[in-house]
Amino acid sequence: MPILLAAPLLPAFGQEPTIEELNRMIEELDRAIEQTDELIGEHDAAIGAADEAIESIDRTLEQAAPYGAMAPIPLIGADGSTIDPQVGEDFEEAMWCLNGLDVFSQLVELDEDGTVLINTGLDFFAGVAIEHADTLGLDHDSVISLLEEKRPDVVDTLETAMHPTQNMPMIDFCLEMTQLYSDMLAADGGQ
């Protein structure tokens, strides 16, 4: 590239270049080298950014690998259902919430004592339960009131009930948790 840029500056065939012409050619070559260095720097930066993106994708894939075999989560409002056909469609949104809770709680990191922060997952479920109170057959305001006033009781009850269900199929786990949550709120005036 530098040679091509300098070619027009060469004197006519058979003439000796003057000092000024040589200096001008050197300046042009220096500019061409600077431009080439800038292009190389931009190229290296682009390669570095691509490498970082690939590493980030690899890390994400490694973290997501354990969840690759999980059944698909039903999408609220989507046509068709990924839920077991034996289960009533009325449970669809509640099961989506519970499936989300199960995945969410597994992704939560440990706290300082090494205890799984399952309460964060339960708070996630509670938030979705508030949003979809009607679908769950619950009174919206009563759900909010119960969760505000008796959150520790709700968390303890749900957390205790989760332990024996760890090896259950997801569909049974969802049904059991849906029933437990609904019964608990109904007993407190949530229905």
Coordinates of C-alpha atoms in Angstrom, one line a residue:
M1 CA 0.0 0.0 0.0
P2 CA 2.7 2.6 0.8
I3 CA 4.5 1.8 -2.5
L4 CA 1.3 2.4 -4.4
L5 CA 0.7 5.7 -2.6
A6 CA 4.3 6.9 -3.3
A7 CA 4.4 5.8 -6.9
P8 CA 2.8 9.0 -8.3
L9 CA 5.4 11.0 -6.5
L10 CA 8.3 9.4 -8.3
P11 CA 10.0 11.8 -10.8
A12 CA 9.7 11.0 -14.5
F13 CA 11.8 8.1 -15.8
G14 CA 15.5 8.9 -16.1
Q15 CA 15.5 11.9 -13.7
E16 CA 17.2 12.0 -10.4
P17 CA 14.8 13.0 -7.5
T18 CA 15.5 16.2 -5.7
I19 CA 15.8 16.4 -1.9
E20 CA 12.4 18.0 -1.7
E21 CA 10.8 15.2 -3.7
L22 CA 12.5 12.6 -1.6
N23 CA 11.3 14.4 1.6
R24 CA 7.8 14.6 0.2
M25 CA 7.8 10.9 -0.6
I26 CA 9.0 10.1 2.9
E27 CA 6.2 12.2 4.4
E28 CA 3.7 10.4 2.3
L29 CA 5.1 7.1 3.3
D30 CA 5.0 8.1 7.0
R31 CA 1.3 9.2 6.6
A32 CA 0.5 5.9 4.9
I33 CA 2.2 3.9 7.7
E34 CA 0.3 5.9 10.4
Q35 CA -3.0 5.2 8.6
T36 CA -2.1 1.5 8.4
D37 CA -1.2 1.4 12.1
E38 CA -4.6 3.0 12.9
L39 CA -6.4 0.4 10.8
I40 CA -4.4 -2.4 12.5
G41 CA -5.3 -0.9 15.9
E42 CA -9.0 -0.8 15.0
H43 CA -8.8 -4.3 13.7
D44 CA -7.2 -5.6 16.9
A45 CA -9.8 -3.8 19.0
A46 CA -12.6 -5.4 17.0
I47 CA -11.0 -8.8 17.4
G48 CA -10.6 -8.2 21.2
A49 CA -14.3 -7.2 21.5
A50 CA -15.4 -10.3 19.5
D51 CA -13.2 -12.5 21.7
E52 CA -14.8 -11.0 24.9
A53 CA -18.3 -11.5 23.4
I54 CA -17.5 -15.1 22.6
E55 CA -16.1 -15.7 26.1
S56 CA -19.3 -14.2 27.6
I57 CA -21.5 -16.4 25.5
D58 CA -19.5 -19.4 26.5
R59 CA -19.9 -18.6 30.2
T60 CA -23.6 -18.1 29.7
L61 CA -23.9 -21.5 27.9
E62 CA -22.0 -23.2 30.7
Q63 CA -24.3 -21.7 33.3
A64 CA -27.4 -22.5 31.3
A65 CA -26.4 -26.1 30.5
P66 CA -28.0 -27.7 33.5
Y67 CA -31.4 -26.2 32.5
G68 CA -31.3 -27.5 28.9
A69 CA -33.2 -30.6 29.7
M70 CA -36.0 -28.8 31.5
A71 CA -39.5 -28.8 30.0
P72 CA -40.5 -25.6 28.3
I73 CA -42.3 -23.0 30.5
P74 CA -45.8 -22.3 29.2
L75 CA -46.2 -18.7 27.9
I76 CA -49.1 -16.7 29.2
G77 CA -51.5 -16.0 26.4
A78 CA -49.7 -18.2 23.9
D79 CA -51.7 -20.4 21.6
G80 CA -51.4 -24.0 22.5
S81 CA -50.1 -25.4 25.8
T82 CA -46.9 -27.1 26.9
I83 CA -48.7 -28.3 30.0
D84 CA -49.7 -31.9 30.5
P85 CA -53.1 -32.3 28.8
Q86 CA -54.5 -34.0 31.9
V87 CA -54.1 -30.7 33.8
G88 CA -56.9 -28.2 33.4
E89 CA -56.1 -25.0 31.5
D90 CA -57.2 -23.0 34.5
F91 CA -53.9 -23.9 36.1
E92 CA -51.8 -22.6 33.2
E93 CA -50.8 -19.3 34.6
A94 CA -50.3 -20.6 38.1
M95 CA -48.1 -23.3 36.8
W96 CA -46.1 -20.8 34.7
C97 CA -45.5 -18.9 38.0
L98 CA -44.4 -22.0 39.8
N99 CA -42.2 -23.2 37.1
G100 CA -40.6 -19.8 37.1
L101 CA -40.2 -20.0 40.8
D102 CA -38.4 -23.4 40.5
V103 CA -36.0 -22.1 37.9
F104 CA -35.5 -18.7 39.6
S105 CA -34.8 -20.3 43.0
Q106 CA -32.2 -22.6 41.5
L107 CA -30.4 -19.7 40.0
V108 CA -30.2 -17.6 43.2
E109 CA -26.8 -17.5 44.8
L110 CA -26.0 -18.5 48.4
D111 CA -25.9 -15.9 51.1
E112 CA -23.0 -15.4 53.5
D113 CA -24.0 -18.4 55.7
G114 CA -24.2 -20.6 52.6
T115 CA -27.9 -20.8 52.8
V116 CA -29.8 -20.8 49.5
L117 CA -31.8 -17.6 49.2
I118 CA -35.0 -19.4 48.4
N119 CA -37.0 -16.6 49.9
T120 CA -36.0 -14.4 47.0
G121 CA -37.6 -17.0 44.7
L122 CA -40.7 -17.2 46.8
D123 CA -40.9 -13.4 46.7
F124 CA -40.8 -13.7 42.9
F125 CA -43.7 -16.2 43.0
A126 CA -45.6 -14.0 45.4
G127 CA -45.2 -11.0 43.0
V128 CA -46.5 -13.0 40.1
A129 CA -49.3 -14.3 42.3
I130 CA -50.3 -10.7 43.1
E131 CA -50.2 -9.9 39.4
H132 CA -52.4 -12.9 38.5
A133 CA -54.5 -13.1 41.6
D134 CA -57.7 -13.6 39.6
T135 CA -56.2 -16.5 37.7
L136 CA -55.3 -18.1 41.0
G137 CA -58.9 -17.5 42.4
L138 CA -57.6 -15.0 45.0
D139 CA -58.6 -11.5 46.0
H140 CA -55.9 -9.1 44.8
D141 CA -55.9 -6.8 47.9
S142 CA -56.1 -9.7 50.3
V143 CA -53.0 -11.3 48.7
I144 CA -51.0 -8.1 49.0
S145 CA -52.2 -7.6 52.6
L146 CA -51.3 -11.1 53.6
L147 CA -47.8 -11.0 52.0
E148 CA -47.1 -7.6 53.6
E149 CA -48.3 -8.6 57.1
K150 CA -47.4 -12.3 57.3
R151 CA -44.5 -12.7 54.8
P152 CA -42.4 -14.7 57.2
D153 CA -45.3 -17.2 57.8
V154 CA -45.9 -17.5 54.0
V155 CA -42.2 -18.0 53.4
D156 CA -41.8 -20.6 56.2
T157 CA -44.9 -22.6 55.1
L158 CA -43.9 -22.7 51.4
E159 CA -40.3 -23.3 52.1
T160 CA -41.1 -26.3 54.5
A161 CA -43.6 -27.7 51.9
M162 CA -41.0 -27.6 49.1
H163 CA -38.5 -30.0 50.7
P164 CA -40.4 -33.2 50.4
T165 CA -41.3 -32.4 46.8
Q166 CA -37.8 -32.0 45.4
N167 CA -37.9 -35.3 43.5
M168 CA -41.4 -35.0 42.2
P169 CA -42.2 -34.4 38.5
M170 CA -42.6 -30.7 37.8
I171 CA -46.3 -31.0 37.0
D172 CA -47.0 -32.6 40.4
F173 CA -44.8 -30.1 42.1
C174 CA -46.7 -27.2 40.5
L175 CA -50.1 -28.6 41.3
E176 CA -49.1 -29.2 45.0
M177 CA -47.6 -25.8 45.4
T178 CA -50.6 -24.1 43.7
Q179 CA -53.0 -25.9 46.0
L180 CA -50.9 -25.2 49.0
Y181 CA -50.6 -21.5 48.2
S182 CA -54.3 -21.1 47.4
D183 CA -55.4 -23.0 50.5
M184 CA -53.1 -21.0 52.7
L185 CA -54.4 -17.7 51.4
A186 CA -58.0 -18.9 51.5
A187 CA -57.6 -19.9 55.2
D188 CA -56.4 -16.3 55.9
G189 CA -59.3 -14.7 54.0
G190 CA -57.6 -14.3 50.7
Q191 CA -60.5 -15.8 48.7

